[in-house]
Coordinates of N, CA and C and ligand atoms in Angstrom, one line a residue:
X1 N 0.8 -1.2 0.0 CA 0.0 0.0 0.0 C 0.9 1.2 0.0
X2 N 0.3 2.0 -0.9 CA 1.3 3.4 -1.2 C 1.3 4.2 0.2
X3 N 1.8 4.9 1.0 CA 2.2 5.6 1.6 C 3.3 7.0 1.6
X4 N 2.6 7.9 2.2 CA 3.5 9.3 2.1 C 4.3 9.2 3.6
X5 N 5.3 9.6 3.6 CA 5.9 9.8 5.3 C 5.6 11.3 5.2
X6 N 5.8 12.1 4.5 CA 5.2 13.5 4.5 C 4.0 14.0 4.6
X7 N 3.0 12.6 4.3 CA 1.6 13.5 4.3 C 1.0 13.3 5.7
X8 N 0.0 14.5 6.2 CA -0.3 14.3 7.6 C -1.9 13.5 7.2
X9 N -2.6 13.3 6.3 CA -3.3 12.0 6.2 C -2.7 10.8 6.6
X10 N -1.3 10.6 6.1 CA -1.1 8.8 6.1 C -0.8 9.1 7.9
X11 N -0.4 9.9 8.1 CA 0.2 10.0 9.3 C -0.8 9.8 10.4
X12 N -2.1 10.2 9.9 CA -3.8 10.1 10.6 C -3.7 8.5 10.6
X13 N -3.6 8.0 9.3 CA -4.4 6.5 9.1 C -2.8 5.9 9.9
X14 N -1.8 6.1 10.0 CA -1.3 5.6 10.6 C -0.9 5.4 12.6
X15 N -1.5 6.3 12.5 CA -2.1 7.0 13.8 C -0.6 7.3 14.2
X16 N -0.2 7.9 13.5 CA 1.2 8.8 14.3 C 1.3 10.4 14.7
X17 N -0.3 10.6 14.2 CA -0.8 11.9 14.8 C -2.5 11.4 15.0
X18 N -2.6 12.1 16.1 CA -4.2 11.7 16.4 C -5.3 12.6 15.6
X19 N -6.6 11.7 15.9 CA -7.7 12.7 14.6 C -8.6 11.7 15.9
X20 N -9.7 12.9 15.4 CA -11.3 12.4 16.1 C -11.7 11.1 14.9
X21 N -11.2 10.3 15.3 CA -11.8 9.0 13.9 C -13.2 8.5 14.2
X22 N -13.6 8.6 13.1 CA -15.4 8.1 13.0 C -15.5 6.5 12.0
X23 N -15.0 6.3 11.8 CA -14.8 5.1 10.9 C -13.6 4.6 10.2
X24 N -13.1 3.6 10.2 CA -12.4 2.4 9.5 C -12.3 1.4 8.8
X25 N -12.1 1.1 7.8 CA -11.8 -0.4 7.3 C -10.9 -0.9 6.6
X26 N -10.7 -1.6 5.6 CA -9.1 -2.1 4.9 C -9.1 -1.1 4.1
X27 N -9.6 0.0 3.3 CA -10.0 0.6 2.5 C -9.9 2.2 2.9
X28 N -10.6 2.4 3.8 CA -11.5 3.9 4.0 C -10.8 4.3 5.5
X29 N -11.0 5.7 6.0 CA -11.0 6.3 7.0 C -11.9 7.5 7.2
X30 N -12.2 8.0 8.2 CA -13.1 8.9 8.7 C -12.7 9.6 9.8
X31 N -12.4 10.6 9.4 CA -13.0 11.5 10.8 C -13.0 13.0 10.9
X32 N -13.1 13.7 12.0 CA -13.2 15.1 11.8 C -12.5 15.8 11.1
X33 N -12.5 17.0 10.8 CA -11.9 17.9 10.0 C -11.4 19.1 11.2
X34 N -9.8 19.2 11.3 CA -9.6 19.7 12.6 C -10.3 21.4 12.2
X35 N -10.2 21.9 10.8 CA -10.7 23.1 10.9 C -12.2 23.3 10.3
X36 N -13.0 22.9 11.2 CA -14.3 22.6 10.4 C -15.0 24.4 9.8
X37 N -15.6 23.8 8.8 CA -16.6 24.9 7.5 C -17.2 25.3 9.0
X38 N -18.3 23.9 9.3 CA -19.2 24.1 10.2 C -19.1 23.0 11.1
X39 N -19.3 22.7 12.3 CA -20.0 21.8 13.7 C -20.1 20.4 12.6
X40 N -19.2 19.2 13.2 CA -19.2 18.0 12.9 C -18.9 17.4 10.9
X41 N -17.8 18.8 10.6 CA -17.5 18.7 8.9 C -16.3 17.5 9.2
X42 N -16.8 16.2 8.0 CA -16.2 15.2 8.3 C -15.3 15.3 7.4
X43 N -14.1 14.5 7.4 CA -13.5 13.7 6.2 C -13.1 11.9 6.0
X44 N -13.2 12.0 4.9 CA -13.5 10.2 4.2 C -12.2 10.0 3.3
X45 N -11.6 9.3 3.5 CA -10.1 9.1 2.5 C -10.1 7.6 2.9
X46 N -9.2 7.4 1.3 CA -8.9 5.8 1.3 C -7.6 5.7 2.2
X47 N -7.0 4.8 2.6 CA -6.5 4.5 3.5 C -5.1 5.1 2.8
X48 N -5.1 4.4 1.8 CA -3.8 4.6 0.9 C -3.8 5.9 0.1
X49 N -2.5 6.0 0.1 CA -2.3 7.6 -0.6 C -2.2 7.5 -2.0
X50 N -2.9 8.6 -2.2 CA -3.6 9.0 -3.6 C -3.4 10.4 -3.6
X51 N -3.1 10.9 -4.3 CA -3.1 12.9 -4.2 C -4.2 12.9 -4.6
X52 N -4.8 12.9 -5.9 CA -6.5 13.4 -6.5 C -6.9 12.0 -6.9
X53 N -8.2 12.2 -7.0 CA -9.5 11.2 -7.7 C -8.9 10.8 -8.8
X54 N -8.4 11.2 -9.8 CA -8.5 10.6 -11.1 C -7.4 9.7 -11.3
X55 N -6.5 9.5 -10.4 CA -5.3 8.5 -10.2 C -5.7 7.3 -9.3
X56 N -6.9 7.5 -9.0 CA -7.4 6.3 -7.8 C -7.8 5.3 -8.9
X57 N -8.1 3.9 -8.4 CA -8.8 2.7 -8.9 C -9.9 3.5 -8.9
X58 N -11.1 2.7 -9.8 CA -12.3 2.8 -9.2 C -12.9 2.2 -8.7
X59 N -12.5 1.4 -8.2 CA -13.2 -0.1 -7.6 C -12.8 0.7 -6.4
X60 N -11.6 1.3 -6.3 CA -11.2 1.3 -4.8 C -11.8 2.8 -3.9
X61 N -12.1 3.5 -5.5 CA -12.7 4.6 -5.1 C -14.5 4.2 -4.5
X62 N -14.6 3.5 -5.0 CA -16.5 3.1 -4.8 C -16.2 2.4 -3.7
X63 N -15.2 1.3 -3.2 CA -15.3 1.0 -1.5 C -14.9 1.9 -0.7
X64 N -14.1 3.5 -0.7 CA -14.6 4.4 0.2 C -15.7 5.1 -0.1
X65 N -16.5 5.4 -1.1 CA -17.2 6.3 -0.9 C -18.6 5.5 -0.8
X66 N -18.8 4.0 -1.0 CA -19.8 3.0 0.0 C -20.1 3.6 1.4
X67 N -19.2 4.1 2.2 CA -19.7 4.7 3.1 C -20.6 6.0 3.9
X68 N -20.7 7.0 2.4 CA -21.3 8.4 2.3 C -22.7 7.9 2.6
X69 N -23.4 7.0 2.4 CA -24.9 7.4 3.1 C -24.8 7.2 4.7
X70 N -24.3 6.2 5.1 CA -24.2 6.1 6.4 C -23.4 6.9 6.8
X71 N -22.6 7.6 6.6 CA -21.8 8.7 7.4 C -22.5 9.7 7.4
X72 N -23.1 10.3 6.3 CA -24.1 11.4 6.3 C -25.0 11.3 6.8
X73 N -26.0 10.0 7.0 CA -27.3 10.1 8.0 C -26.3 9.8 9.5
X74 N -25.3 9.7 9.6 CA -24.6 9.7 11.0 C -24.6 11.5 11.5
X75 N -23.7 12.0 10.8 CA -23.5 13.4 10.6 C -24.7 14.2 11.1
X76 N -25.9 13.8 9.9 CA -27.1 14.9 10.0 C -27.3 14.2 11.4
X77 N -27.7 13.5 11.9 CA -28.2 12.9 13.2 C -27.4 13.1 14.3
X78 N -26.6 13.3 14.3 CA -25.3 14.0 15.9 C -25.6 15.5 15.1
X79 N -25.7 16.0 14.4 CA -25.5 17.4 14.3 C -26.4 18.3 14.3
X80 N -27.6 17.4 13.6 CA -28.9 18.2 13.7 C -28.9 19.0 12.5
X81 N -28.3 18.9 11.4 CA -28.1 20.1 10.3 C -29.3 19.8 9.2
X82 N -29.4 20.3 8.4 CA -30.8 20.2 7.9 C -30.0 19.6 6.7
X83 N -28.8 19.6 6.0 CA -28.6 19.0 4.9 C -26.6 19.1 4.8
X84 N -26.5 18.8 4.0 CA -25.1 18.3 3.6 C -24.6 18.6 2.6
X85 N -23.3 19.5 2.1 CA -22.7 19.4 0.8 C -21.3 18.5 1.0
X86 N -20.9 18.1 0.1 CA -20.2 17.0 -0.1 C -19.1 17.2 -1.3
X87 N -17.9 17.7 -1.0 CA -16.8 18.1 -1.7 C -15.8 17.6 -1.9
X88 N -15.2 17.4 -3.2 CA -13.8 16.9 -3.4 C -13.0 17.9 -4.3
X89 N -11.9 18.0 -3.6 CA -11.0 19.0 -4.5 C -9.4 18.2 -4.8
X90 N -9.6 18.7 -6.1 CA -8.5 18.2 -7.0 C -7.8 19.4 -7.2
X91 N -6.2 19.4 -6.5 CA -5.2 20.0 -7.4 C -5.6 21.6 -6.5
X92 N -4.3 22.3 -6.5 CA -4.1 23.7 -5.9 C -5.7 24.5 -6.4
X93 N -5.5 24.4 -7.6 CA -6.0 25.8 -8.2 C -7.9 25.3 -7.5
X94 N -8.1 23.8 -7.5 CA -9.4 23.9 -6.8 C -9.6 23.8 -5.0
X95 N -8.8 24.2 -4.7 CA -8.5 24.4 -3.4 C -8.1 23.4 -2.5
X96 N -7.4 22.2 -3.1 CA -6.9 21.2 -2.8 C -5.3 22.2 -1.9
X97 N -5.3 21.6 -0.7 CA -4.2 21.8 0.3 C -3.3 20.5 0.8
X98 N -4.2 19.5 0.8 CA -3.6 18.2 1.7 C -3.3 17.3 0.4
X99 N -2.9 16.8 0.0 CA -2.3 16.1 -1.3 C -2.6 14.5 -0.9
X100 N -3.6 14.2 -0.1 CA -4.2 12.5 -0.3 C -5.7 12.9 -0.1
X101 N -6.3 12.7 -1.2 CA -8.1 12.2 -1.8 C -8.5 12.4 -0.3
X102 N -9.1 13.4 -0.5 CA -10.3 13.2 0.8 C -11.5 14.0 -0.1
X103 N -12.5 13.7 0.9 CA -14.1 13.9 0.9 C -14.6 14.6 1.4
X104 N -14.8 16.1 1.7 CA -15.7 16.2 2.5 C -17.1 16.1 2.7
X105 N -17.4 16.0 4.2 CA -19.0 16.2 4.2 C -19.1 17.2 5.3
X106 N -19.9 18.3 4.6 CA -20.1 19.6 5.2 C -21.4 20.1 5.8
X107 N -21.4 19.8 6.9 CA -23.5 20.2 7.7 C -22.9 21.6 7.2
X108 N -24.4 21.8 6.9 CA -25.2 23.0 6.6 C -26.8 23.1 7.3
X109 N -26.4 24.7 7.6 CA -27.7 25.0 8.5 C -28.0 26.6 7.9
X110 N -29.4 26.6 7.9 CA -29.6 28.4 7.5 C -29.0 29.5 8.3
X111 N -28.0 30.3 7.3 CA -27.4 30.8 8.3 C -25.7 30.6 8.5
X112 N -25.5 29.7 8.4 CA -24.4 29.4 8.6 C -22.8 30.0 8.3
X113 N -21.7 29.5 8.4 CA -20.6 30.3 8.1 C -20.4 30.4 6.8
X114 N -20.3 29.1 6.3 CA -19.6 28.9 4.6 C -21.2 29.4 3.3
X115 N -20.1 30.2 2.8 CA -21.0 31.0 1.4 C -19.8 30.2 0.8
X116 N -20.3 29.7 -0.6 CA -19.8 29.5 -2.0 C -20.6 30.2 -3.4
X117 N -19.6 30.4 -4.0 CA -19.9 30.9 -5.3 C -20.2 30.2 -6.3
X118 N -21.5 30.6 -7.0 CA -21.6 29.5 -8.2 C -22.5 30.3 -9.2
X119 N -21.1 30.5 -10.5 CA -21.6 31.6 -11.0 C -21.6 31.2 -12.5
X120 N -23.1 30.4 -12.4 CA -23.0 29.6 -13.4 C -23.8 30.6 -14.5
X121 N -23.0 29.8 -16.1 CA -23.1 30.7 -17.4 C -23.6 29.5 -18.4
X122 N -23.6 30.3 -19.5 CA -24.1 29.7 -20.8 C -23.4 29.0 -21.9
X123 N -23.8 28.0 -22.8 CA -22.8 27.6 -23.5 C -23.2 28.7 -24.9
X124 N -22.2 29.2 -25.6 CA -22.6 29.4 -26.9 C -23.8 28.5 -27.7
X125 N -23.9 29.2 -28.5 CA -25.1 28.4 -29.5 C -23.5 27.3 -30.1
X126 N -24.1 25.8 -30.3 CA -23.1 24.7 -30.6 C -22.0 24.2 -29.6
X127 N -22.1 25.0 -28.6 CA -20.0 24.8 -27.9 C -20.7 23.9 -27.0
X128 N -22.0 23.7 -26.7 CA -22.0 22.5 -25.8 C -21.9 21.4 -26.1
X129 N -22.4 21.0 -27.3 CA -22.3 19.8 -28.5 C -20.9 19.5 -28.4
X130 N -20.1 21.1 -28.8 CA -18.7 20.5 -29.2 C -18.0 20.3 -28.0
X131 N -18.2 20.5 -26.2 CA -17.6 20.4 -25.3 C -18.1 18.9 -25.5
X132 N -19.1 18.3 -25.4 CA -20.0 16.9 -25.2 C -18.6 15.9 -26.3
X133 N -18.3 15.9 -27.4 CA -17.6 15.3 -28.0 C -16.7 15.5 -27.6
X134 N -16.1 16.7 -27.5 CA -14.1 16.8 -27.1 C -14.2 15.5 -25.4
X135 N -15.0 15.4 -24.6 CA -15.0 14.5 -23.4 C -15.5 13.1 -24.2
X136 N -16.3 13.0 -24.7 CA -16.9 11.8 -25.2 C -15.7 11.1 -26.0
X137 N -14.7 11.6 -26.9 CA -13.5 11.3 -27.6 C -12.7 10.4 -26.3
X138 N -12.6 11.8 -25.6 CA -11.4 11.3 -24.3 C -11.7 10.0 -23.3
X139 N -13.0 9.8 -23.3 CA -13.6 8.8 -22.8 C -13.4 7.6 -23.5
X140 N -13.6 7.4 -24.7 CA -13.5 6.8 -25.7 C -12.0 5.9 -25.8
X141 N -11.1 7.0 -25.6 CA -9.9 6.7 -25.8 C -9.0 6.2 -24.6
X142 N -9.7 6.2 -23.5 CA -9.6 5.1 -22.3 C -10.5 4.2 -21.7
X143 N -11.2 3.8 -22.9 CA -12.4 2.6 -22.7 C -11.7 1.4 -23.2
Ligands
5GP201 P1 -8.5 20.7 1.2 O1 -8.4 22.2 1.1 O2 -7.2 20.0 0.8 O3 -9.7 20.1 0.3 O4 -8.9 20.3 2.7 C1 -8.0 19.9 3.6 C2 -8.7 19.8 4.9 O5 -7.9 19.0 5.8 C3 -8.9 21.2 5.6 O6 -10.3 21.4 5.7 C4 -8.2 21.1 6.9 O7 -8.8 21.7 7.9 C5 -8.0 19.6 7.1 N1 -6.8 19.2 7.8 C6 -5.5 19.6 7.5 N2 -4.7 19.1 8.4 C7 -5.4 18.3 9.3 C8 -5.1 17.5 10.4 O8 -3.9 17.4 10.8 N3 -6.1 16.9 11.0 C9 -7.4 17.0 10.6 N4 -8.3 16.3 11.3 N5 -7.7 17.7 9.5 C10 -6.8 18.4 8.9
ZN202 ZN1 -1.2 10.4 2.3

Protein backbone atom coordinates (compact mmCIF):
# COMPACT_ATOMS: atom_id res chain seq x y z
CA UNK A 1 0.00 0.00 0.00
CA UNK A 2 1.34 3.44 -1.17
CA UNK A 3 2.15 5.65 1.56
CA UNK A 4 3.53 9.26 2.14
CA UNK A 5 5.88 9.82 5.25
CA UNK A 6 5.23 13.54 4.50
CA UNK A 7 1.63 13.52 4.30
CA UNK A 8 -0.32 14.26 7.64
CA UNK A 9 -3.33 12.04 6.16
CA UNK A 10 -1.07 8.77 6.09
CA UNK A 11 0.17 10.01 9.30
CA UNK A 12 -3.79 10.09 10.60
CA UNK A 13 -4.40 6.55 9.10
CA UNK A 14 -1.29 5.62 10.61
CA UNK A 15 -2.06 6.99 13.76
CA UNK A 16 1.19 8.78 14.29
CA UNK A 17 -0.81 11.88 14.76
CA UNK A 18 -4.21 11.67 16.37
CA UNK A 19 -7.68 12.72 14.57
CA UNK A 20 -11.27 12.44 16.08
CA UNK A 21 -11.83 8.96 13.86
CA UNK A 22 -15.39 8.09 13.00
CA UNK A 23 -14.79 5.11 10.86
CA UNK A 24 -12.36 2.43 9.48
CA UNK A 25 -11.76 -0.39 7.27
CA UNK A 26 -9.14 -2.10 4.93
CA UNK A 27 -9.99 0.58 2.53
CA UNK A 28 -11.50 3.93 4.01
CA UNK A 29 -10.97 6.26 7.03
CA UNK A 30 -13.08 8.87 8.66
CA UNK A 31 -13.00 11.50 10.76
CA UNK A 32 -13.22 15.10 11.82
CA UNK A 33 -11.86 17.90 9.97
CA UNK A 34 -9.57 19.73 12.55
CA UNK A 35 -10.67 23.10 10.93
CA UNK A 36 -14.29 22.57 10.41
CA UNK A 37 -16.56 24.89 7.47
CA UNK A 38 -19.17 24.11 10.25
CA UNK A 39 -19.96 21.81 13.71
CA UNK A 40 -19.19 18.01 12.85
CA UNK A 41 -17.48 18.74 8.94
CA UNK A 42 -16.15 15.16 8.32
CA UNK A 43 -13.48 13.70 6.20
CA UNK A 44 -13.50 10.22 4.23
CA UNK A 45 -10.14 9.07 2.49
CA UNK A 46 -8.85 5.78 1.34
CA UNK A 47 -6.48 4.48 3.54
CA UNK A 48 -3.80 4.62 0.87
CA UNK A 49 -2.27 7.65 -0.61
CA UNK A 50 -3.61 9.02 -3.62
CA UNK A 51 -3.07 12.86 -4.21
CA UNK A 52 -6.46 13.37 -6.47
CA UNK A 53 -9.52 11.16 -7.69
CA UNK A 54 -8.47 10.59 -11.06
CA UNK A 55 -5.28 8.49 -10.21
CA UNK A 56 -7.37 6.33 -7.76
CA UNK A 57 -8.76 2.68 -8.95
CA UNK A 58 -12.32 2.80 -9.24
CA UNK A 59 -13.19 -0.07 -7.60
CA UNK A 60 -11.24 1.31 -4.84
CA UNK A 61 -12.66 4.64 -5.08
CA UNK A 62 -16.50 3.08 -4.85
CA UNK A 63 -15.33 0.98 -1.47
CA UNK A 64 -14.55 4.44 0.15
CA UNK A 65 -17.22 6.29 -0.94
CA UNK A 66 -19.79 3.02 -0.03
CA UNK A 67 -19.71 4.66 3.07
CA UNK A 68 -21.25 8.39 2.35
CA UNK A 69 -24.94 7.43 3.13
CA UNK A 70 -24.23 6.06 6.40
CA UNK A 71 -21.76 8.67 7.39
CA UNK A 72 -24.07 11.39 6.28
CA UNK A 73 -27.25 10.08 8.00
CA UNK A 74 -24.56 9.71 10.97
CA UNK A 75 -23.46 13.42 10.65
CA UNK A 76 -27.07 14.95 9.97
CA UNK A 77 -28.24 12.91 13.15
CA UNK A 78 -25.27 13.99 15.88
CA UNK A 79 -25.48 17.36 14.29
CA UNK A 80 -28.90 18.18 13.71
CA UNK A 81 -28.14 20.09 10.32
CA UNK A 82 -30.83 20.21 7.89
CA UNK A 83 -28.58 19.01 4.94
CA UNK A 84 -25.07 18.30 3.63
CA UNK A 85 -22.71 19.41 0.78
CA UNK A 86 -20.19 17.02 -0.14
CA UNK A 87 -16.81 18.05 -1.69
CA UNK A 88 -13.79 16.95 -3.38
CA UNK A 89 -10.95 19.03 -4.54
CA UNK A 90 -8.50 18.16 -6.98
CA UNK A 91 -5.15 20.00 -7.39
CA UNK A 92 -4.12 23.65 -5.92
CA UNK A 93 -6.03 25.75 -8.25
CA UNK A 94 -9.37 23.88 -6.81
CA UNK A 95 -8.52 24.37 -3.44
CA UNK A 96 -6.89 21.15 -2.80
CA UNK A 97 -4.25 21.83 0.29
CA UNK A 98 -3.56 18.24 1.71
CA UNK A 99 -2.26 16.08 -1.35
CA UNK A 100 -4.18 12.52 -0.26
CA UNK A 101 -8.13 12.24 -1.82
CA UNK A 102 -10.30 13.20 0.76
CA UNK A 103 -14.06 13.89 0.86
CA UNK A 104 -15.72 16.24 2.46
CA UNK A 105 -19.00 16.15 4.16
CA UNK A 106 -20.05 19.57 5.22
CA UNK A 107 -23.53 20.16 7.66
CA UNK A 108 -25.17 22.98 6.58
CA UNK A 109 -27.72 25.01 8.54
CA UNK A 110 -29.61 28.40 7.54
CA UNK A 111 -27.37 30.80 8.30
CA UNK A 112 -24.40 29.40 8.55
CA UNK A 113 -20.63 30.31 8.12
CA UNK A 114 -19.63 28.90 4.63
CA UNK A 115 -21.00 30.98 1.42
CA UNK A 116 -19.79 29.52 -1.98
CA UNK A 117 -19.92 30.94 -5.29
CA UNK A 118 -21.65 29.45 -8.15
CA UNK A 119 -21.64 31.55 -10.96
CA UNK A 120 -22.99 29.62 -13.39
CA UNK A 121 -23.08 30.70 -17.39
CA UNK A 122 -24.15 29.72 -20.82
CA UNK A 123 -22.76 27.55 -23.52
CA UNK A 124 -22.62 29.37 -26.95
CA UNK A 125 -25.14 28.39 -29.50
CA UNK A 126 -23.10 24.69 -30.55
CA UNK A 127 -19.95 24.77 -27.87
CA UNK A 128 -21.95 22.48 -25.84
CA UNK A 129 -22.32 19.80 -28.55
CA UNK A 130 -18.74 20.46 -29.20
CA UNK A 131 -17.59 20.40 -25.26
CA UNK A 132 -19.99 16.94 -25.21
CA UNK A 133 -17.62 15.32 -28.04
CA UNK A 134 -14.11 16.77 -27.06
CA UNK A 135 -15.03 14.51 -23.38
CA UNK A 136 -16.87 11.84 -25.22
CA UNK A 137 -13.48 11.31 -27.63
CA UNK A 138 -11.39 11.35 -24.33
CA UNK A 139 -13.56 8.80 -22.84
CA UNK A 140 -13.46 6.80 -25.74
CA UNK A 141 -9.93 6.70 -25.85
CA UNK A 142 -9.57 5.05 -22.30
CA UNK A 143 -12.37 2.64 -22.66
P1 LIG B 1 -8.51 20.65 1.16
O1 LIG B 1 -8.43 22.15 1.14
O2 LIG B 1 -7.18 20.01 0.84
O3 LIG B 1 -9.65 20.11 0.34
O4 LIG B 1 -8.89 20.29 2.65
C1 LIG B 1 -7.98 19.85 3.60
C2 LIG B 1 -8.70 19.78 4.93
O5 LIG B 1 -7.90 19.05 5.82
C3 LIG B 1 -8.94 21.16 5.57
O6 LIG B 1 -10.33 21.35 5.74
C4 LIG B 1 -8.16 21.09 6.87
O7 LIG B 1 -8.83 21.72 7.95
C5 LIG B 1 -8.02 19.59 7.10
N1 LIG B 1 -6.81 19.23 7.83
C6 LIG B 1 -5.55 19.65 7.55
N2 LIG B 1 -4.68 19.12 8.42
C7 LIG B 1 -5.41 18.35 9.26
C8 LIG B 1 -5.06 17.54 10.41
O8 LIG B 1 -3.91 17.43 10.82
N3 LIG B 1 -6.08 16.87 11.01
C9 LIG B 1 -7.38 16.97 10.59
N4 LIG B 1 -8.29 16.28 11.27
N5 LIG B 1 -7.74 17.73 9.53
C10 LIG B 1 -6.76 18.41 8.88
ZN1 LIG C 1 -1.21 10.40 2.28
Amino acid sequence: MKTDPDCVFCKIVAREIPAAELLEDDDAFAFLDIGPLTPGHTLLIPREHYTTVDEMPGDLLARVTQHLPLLVQAVQAATGCDGVNILQNNHRIAGQLVPHVHIHIIPRRPGDAWTFNWPASEYAEGEMGKMADRIYRELERRC
